[in-house]
XYZ file of C-alpha atoms in Angstrom:
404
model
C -18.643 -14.414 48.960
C -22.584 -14.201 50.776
C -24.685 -16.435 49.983
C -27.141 -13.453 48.993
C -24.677 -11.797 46.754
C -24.467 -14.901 44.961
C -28.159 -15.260 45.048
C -28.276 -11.979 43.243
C -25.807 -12.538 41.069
C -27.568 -15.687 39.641
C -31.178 -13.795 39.784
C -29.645 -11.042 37.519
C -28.144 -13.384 35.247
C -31.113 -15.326 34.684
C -32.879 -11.795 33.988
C -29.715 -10.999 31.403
C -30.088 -14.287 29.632
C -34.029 -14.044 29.668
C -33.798 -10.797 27.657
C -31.249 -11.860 25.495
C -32.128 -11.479 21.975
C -28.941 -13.382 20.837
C -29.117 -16.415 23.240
C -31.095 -18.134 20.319
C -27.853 -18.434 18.177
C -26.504 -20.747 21.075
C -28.760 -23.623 19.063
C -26.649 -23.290 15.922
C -23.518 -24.938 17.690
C -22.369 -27.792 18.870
C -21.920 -27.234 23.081
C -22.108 -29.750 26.223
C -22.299 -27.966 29.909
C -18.844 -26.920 30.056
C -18.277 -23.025 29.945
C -16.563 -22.398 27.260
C -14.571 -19.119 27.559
C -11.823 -19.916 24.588
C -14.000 -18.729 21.301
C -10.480 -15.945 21.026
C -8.477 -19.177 20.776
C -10.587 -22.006 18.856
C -14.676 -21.312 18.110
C -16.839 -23.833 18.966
C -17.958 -26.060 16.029
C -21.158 -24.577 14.296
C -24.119 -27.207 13.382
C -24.029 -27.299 9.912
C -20.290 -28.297 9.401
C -19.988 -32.034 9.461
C -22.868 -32.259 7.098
C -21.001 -29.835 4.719
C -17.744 -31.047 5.123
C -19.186 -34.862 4.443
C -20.496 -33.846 1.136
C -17.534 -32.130 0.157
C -15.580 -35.059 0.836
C -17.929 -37.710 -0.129
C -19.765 -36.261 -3.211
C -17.359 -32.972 -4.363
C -14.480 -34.999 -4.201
C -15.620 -38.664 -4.345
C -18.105 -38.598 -7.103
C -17.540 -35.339 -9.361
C -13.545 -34.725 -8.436
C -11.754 -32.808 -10.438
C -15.167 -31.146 -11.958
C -16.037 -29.874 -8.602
C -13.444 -27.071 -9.325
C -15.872 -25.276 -11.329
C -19.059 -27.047 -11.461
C -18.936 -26.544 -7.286
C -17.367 -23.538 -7.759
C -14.289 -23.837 -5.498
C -12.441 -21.816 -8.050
C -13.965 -18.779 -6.810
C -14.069 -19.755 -3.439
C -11.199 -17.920 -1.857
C -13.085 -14.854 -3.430
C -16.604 -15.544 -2.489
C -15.805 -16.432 0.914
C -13.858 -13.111 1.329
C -17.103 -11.291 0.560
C -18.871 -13.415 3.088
C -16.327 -12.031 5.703
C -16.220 -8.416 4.663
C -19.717 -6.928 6.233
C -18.059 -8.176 9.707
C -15.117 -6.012 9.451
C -16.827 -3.429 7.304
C -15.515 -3.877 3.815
C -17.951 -3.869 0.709
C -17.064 -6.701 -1.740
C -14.121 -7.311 -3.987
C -11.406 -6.339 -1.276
C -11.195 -9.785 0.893
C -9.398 -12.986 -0.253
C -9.520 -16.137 1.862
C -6.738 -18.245 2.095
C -3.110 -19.154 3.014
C -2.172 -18.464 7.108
C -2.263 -15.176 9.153
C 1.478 -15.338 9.038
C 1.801 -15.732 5.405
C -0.583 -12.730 4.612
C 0.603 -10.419 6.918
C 4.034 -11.154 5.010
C 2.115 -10.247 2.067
C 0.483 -7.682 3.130
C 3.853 -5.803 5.150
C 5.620 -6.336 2.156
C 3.549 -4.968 -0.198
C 2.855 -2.076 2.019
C 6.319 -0.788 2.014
C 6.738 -1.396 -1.440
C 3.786 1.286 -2.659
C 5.518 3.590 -0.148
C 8.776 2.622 -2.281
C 7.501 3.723 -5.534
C 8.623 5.578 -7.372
C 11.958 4.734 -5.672
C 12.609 7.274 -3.443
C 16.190 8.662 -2.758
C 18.493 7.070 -0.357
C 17.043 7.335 3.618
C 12.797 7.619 2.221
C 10.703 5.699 3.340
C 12.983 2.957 5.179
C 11.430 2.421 8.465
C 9.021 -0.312 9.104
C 7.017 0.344 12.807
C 5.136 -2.818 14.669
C 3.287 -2.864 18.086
C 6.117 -3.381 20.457
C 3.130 -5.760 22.313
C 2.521 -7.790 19.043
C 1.496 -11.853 18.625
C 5.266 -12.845 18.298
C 4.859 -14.106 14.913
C 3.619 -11.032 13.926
C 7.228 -9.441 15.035
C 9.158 -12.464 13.490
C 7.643 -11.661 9.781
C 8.094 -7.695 10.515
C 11.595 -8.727 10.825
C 12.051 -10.669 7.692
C 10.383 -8.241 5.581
C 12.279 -5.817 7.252
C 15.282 -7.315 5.745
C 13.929 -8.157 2.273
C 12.606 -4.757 1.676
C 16.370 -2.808 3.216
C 14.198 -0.984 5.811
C 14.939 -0.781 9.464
C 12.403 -2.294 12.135
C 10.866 -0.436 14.936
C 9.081 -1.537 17.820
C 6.715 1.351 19.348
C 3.720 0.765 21.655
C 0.405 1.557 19.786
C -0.131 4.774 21.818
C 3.436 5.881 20.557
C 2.509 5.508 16.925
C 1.350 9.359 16.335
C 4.550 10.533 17.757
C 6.377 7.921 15.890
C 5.988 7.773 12.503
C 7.273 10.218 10.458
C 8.954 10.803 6.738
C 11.064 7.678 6.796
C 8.504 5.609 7.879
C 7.036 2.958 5.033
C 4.081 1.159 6.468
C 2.978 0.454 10.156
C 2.059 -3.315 11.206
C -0.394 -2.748 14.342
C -2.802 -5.437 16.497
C -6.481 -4.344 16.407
C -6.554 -5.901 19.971
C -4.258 -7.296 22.020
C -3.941 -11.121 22.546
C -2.831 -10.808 26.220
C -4.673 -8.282 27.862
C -7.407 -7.729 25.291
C -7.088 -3.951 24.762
C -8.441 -2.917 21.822
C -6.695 -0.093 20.106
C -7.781 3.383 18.322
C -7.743 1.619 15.131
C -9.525 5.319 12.969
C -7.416 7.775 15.450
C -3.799 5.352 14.276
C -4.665 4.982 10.689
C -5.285 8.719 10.136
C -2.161 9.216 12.032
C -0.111 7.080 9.917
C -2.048 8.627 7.039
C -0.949 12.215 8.108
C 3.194 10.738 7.680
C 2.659 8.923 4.447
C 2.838 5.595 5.536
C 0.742 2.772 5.021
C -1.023 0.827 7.693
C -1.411 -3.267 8.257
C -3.654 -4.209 10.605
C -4.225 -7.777 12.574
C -7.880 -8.175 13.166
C -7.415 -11.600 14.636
C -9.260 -10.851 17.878
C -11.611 -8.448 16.778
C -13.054 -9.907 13.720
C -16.435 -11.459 14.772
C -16.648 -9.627 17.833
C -16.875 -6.115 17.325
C -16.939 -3.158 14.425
C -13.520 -2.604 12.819
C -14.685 -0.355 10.021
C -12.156 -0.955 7.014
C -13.639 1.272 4.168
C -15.189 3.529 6.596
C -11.402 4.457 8.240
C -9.562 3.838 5.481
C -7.683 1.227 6.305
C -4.693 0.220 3.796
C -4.227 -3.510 4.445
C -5.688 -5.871 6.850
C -5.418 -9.691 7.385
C -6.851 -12.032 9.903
C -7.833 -15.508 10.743
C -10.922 -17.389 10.750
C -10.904 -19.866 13.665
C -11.758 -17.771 16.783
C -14.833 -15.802 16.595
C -14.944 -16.284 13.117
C -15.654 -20.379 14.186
C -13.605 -21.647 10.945
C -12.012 -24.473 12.810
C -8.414 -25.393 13.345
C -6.069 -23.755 11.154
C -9.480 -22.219 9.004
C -7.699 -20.472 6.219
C -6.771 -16.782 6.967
C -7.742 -13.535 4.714
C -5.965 -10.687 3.521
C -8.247 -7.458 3.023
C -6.622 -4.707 0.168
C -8.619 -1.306 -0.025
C -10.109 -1.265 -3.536
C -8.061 2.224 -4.745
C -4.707 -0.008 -3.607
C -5.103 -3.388 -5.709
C -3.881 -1.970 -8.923
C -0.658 -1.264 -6.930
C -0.333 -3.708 -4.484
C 2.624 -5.982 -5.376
C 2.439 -9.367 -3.238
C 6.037 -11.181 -2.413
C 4.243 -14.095 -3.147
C 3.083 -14.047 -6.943
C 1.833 -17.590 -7.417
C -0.326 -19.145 -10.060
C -2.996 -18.659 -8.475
C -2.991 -14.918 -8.439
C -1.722 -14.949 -12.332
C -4.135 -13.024 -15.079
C -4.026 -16.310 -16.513
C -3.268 -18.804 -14.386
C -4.245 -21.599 -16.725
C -2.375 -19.812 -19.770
C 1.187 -21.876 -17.689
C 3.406 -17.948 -19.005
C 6.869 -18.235 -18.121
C 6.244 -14.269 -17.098
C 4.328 -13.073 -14.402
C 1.540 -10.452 -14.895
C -0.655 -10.151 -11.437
C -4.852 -10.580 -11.665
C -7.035 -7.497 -11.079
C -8.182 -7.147 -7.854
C -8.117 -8.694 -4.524
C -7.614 -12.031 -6.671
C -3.946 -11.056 -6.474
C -3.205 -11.506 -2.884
C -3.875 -15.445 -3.940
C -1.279 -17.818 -4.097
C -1.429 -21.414 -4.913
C -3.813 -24.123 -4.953
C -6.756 -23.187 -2.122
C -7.459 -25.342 0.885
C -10.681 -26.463 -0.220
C -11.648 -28.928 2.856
C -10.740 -26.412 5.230
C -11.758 -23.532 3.370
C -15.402 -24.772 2.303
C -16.038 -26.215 6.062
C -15.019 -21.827 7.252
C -17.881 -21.202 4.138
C -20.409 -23.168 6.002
C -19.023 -22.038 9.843
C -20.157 -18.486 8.299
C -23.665 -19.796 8.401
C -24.307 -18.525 11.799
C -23.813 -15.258 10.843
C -27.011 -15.162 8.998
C -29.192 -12.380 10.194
C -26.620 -11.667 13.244
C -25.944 -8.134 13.183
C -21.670 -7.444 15.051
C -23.446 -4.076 16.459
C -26.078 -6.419 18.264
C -22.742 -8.761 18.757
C -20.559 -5.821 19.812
C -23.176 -4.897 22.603
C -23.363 -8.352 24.023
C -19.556 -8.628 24.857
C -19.119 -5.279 26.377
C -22.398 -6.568 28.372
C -21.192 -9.996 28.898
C -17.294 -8.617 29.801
C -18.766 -6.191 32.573
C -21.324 -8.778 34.038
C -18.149 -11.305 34.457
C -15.703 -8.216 35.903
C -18.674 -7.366 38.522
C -19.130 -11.327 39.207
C -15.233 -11.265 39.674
C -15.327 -8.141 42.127
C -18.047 -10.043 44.439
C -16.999 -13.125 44.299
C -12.890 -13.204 43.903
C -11.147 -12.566 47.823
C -9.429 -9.046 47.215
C -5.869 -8.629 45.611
C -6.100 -12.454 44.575
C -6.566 -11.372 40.538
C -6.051 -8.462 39.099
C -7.776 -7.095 35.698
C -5.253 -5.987 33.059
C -8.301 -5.485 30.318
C -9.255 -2.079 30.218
C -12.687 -0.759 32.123
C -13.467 1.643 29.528
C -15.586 0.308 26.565
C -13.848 1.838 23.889
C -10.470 0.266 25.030
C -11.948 -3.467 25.563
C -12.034 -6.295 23.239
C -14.258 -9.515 23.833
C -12.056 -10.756 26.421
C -11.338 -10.297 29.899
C -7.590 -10.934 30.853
C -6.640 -11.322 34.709
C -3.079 -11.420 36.493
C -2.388 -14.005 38.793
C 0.686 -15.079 40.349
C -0.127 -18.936 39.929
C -2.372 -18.685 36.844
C -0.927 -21.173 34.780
C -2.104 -24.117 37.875
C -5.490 -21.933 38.291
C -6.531 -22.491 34.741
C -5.369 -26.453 34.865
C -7.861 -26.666 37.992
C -10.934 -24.340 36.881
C -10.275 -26.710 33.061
C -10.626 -29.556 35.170
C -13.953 -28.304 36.473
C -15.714 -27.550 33.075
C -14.871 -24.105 32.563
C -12.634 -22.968 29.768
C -10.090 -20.208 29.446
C -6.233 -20.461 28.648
C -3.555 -18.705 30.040
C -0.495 -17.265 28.775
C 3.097 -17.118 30.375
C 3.736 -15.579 32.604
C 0.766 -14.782 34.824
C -2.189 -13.988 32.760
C -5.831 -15.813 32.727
C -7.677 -15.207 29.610
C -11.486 -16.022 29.278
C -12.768 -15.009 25.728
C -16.471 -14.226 25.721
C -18.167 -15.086 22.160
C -21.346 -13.678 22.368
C -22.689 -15.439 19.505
C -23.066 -18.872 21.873
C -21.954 -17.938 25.583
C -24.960 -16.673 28.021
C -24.703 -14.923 31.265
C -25.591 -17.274 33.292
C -22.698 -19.646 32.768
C -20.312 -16.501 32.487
C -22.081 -15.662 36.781
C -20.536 -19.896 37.322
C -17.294 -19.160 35.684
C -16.793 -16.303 37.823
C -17.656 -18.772 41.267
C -15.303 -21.100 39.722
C -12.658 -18.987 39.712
C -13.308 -17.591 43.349
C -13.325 -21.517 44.632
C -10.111 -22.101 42.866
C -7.847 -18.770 43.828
């Protein structure tokens, strides 16, 4: 790399940071000088946390305990938090419940998919086919599987862009990744749902690494099911309790595997029988997570007057800065980008291949700026717009050229 393309590099980030009109919200977390490009793995922790979580501990729970249930209202939590996420994934209120794992709700959620294609019961060979993205988070495939077998339908593994040709009569409900962990691809999330729509079927979407980072559009595509988790760009925290979106027109049908108290009409009435809540209140399960749960309440603080268009703009901005830095600065043929060029096909991440990236990330970790990588040969660097600037995303990119 020249010493003047570097120079211009740094001049034009400086400019891109200066204009900003998001760089502000880097104030509302908690950040040293490292770059931080891992907000699609863990979000940094937002300001107003600790205090939150210390007075949930200390006075919720120390000094009013079991009154804090409804006098602190973490009955309704799971609930009200849901509607705190929905207007970042496009969903009005009343369809979003928080709680329980990614895993466990997209369980719920597959499940109950394929049984509302079930009903009435169909005759023998309807609606017995359960297709997932082929490039899925593995535990995403693992609980296809098992709710393959609970529900007698087969399991089918189809890449995203297959799903149109795919899914036909037999098919029940489709499990699909908004974007993909590894190579951050974001797929045609309206395009597939009206195509699995057209068959019959029902779709389940993972909005893990899209959630927080870009428009998904629930209501306005008309998305059956959707879960997703609350610790990347969502900034929830470590194992943040997940959330399972239900369209409105499906909750009177939607018939989780999982009926616990919690979800019960009358879950205080202690009925031997089980008769399911109205509402999104029936993807609940048991007890909530309140510590966790309460701290992902007050990580949603940040979100305050944050617009995810004005987000959305930022990452494709910040993504195509980094890939340009990469081009100068990275010798030729060293890296290779696997995240697609084209906007409408890119999530908030950039994902490069690189024969020895699992020892490239160690050493570029080691100098203060944060990715991961995944096996076998693929550097991620997840750009949160909320809190990362251009000007350390221009020294990530000369980090990377030193190391390779």
């Amino acid at each position: 790399m020249s010493e003047s393309t570097s120079l211009s590099l740094a001049a034009k980030a400086a400019a891109l940071d200066a204009a900003d009109e998001l760089a502000p919200l880097r104030d509302r977390f908690t950040l040293d000088d490292t770059v931080y490009l891992d907000g699609n793995s863990l979000g940094a922790l937002p300001r107003g946390v600790p205090a939150r979580v210390e007075d949930v501990v200390r006075r919720e729970w120390g000094e009013l305990r079991i009154r804090s249930w409804t006098e602190s209202g973490w009955w309704t939590a799971p609930e009200r938090i849901g509607d705190r996420i929905a207007p970042l994934v496009g969903a009005a209120p009343g369809q979003i419940v928080v709680g329980d794992s990614t895993s466990v709700n997209v369980f719920k959620a597959l499940v109950g998919a394929v049984r509302m294609a079930q009903e009435p019961l169909p005759a023998p060979g309807v609606r017995d086919e359960i297709l997932v993205d082929a490039t899925t988070f593995p535990t995403d495939g693992y609980i296809a599987e098992s709710a393959a077998r609970m529900t007698g339908c087969a399991l089918r593994p189809v890449a995203p862009a297959d799903v149109p040709r795919a899914v036909g009569p037999r098919t029940a409900a489709v499990l699909l990744n908004h974007v993909d962990y590894r190579t951050g691809r974001m797929h045609d999330l309206p395009a597939l749902t009206a195509a699995v729509h057209a068959a019959g079927a029902y779709t389940v979407w993972d909005l893990c690494h899209s959630a927080g980072a870009l428009p998904v559009g629930l209501d306005a595509h008309g998305v059956d099911l959707a879960v997703g988790c609350t610790y990347k760009f969502l900034n929830g925290g470590p194992g943040s309790p997940a959330y399972l979106y239900v369209r409105r027109d499906l909750q009177s049908r939607f018939d989780s595997p999982l009926p616990g108290w919690n979800s019960h009409t009358e879950p205080f009435g202690m009925r031997p029988d089980y008769e399911a809540a109205p509402g999104a209140v029936r993807g609940r399960v048991g007890t909530p997570d309140i510590l966790s749960m309460l701290a992902l309440e007050a990580a949603l603080d940040v979100w305050d007057d944050v617009t995810i268009d004005a987000v959305r703009a930022k990452s494709l901005a910040l993504t195509d800065f980094f890939l340009e830095c990469v081009a100068a600065y990275v010798p030729e043929g060293r890296v290779e980008p696997v995240t697609p060029a084209a906007h409408a096909e890119r999530g908030s991440q950039v994902a490069l291949r690189c024969p020895d990236a699992g020892e490239v990330m160690a050493r570029l970790i080691g100098k203060g700026v944060i990715g991961d990588y995944r096996a076998p040969d693929t550097l991620r660097f997840g750009f949160t717009p909320l809190y990362v600037g251009y000007a350390e995303t221009e020294r990530a990119a000369r980090a990377l050229a030193d190391e390779v």
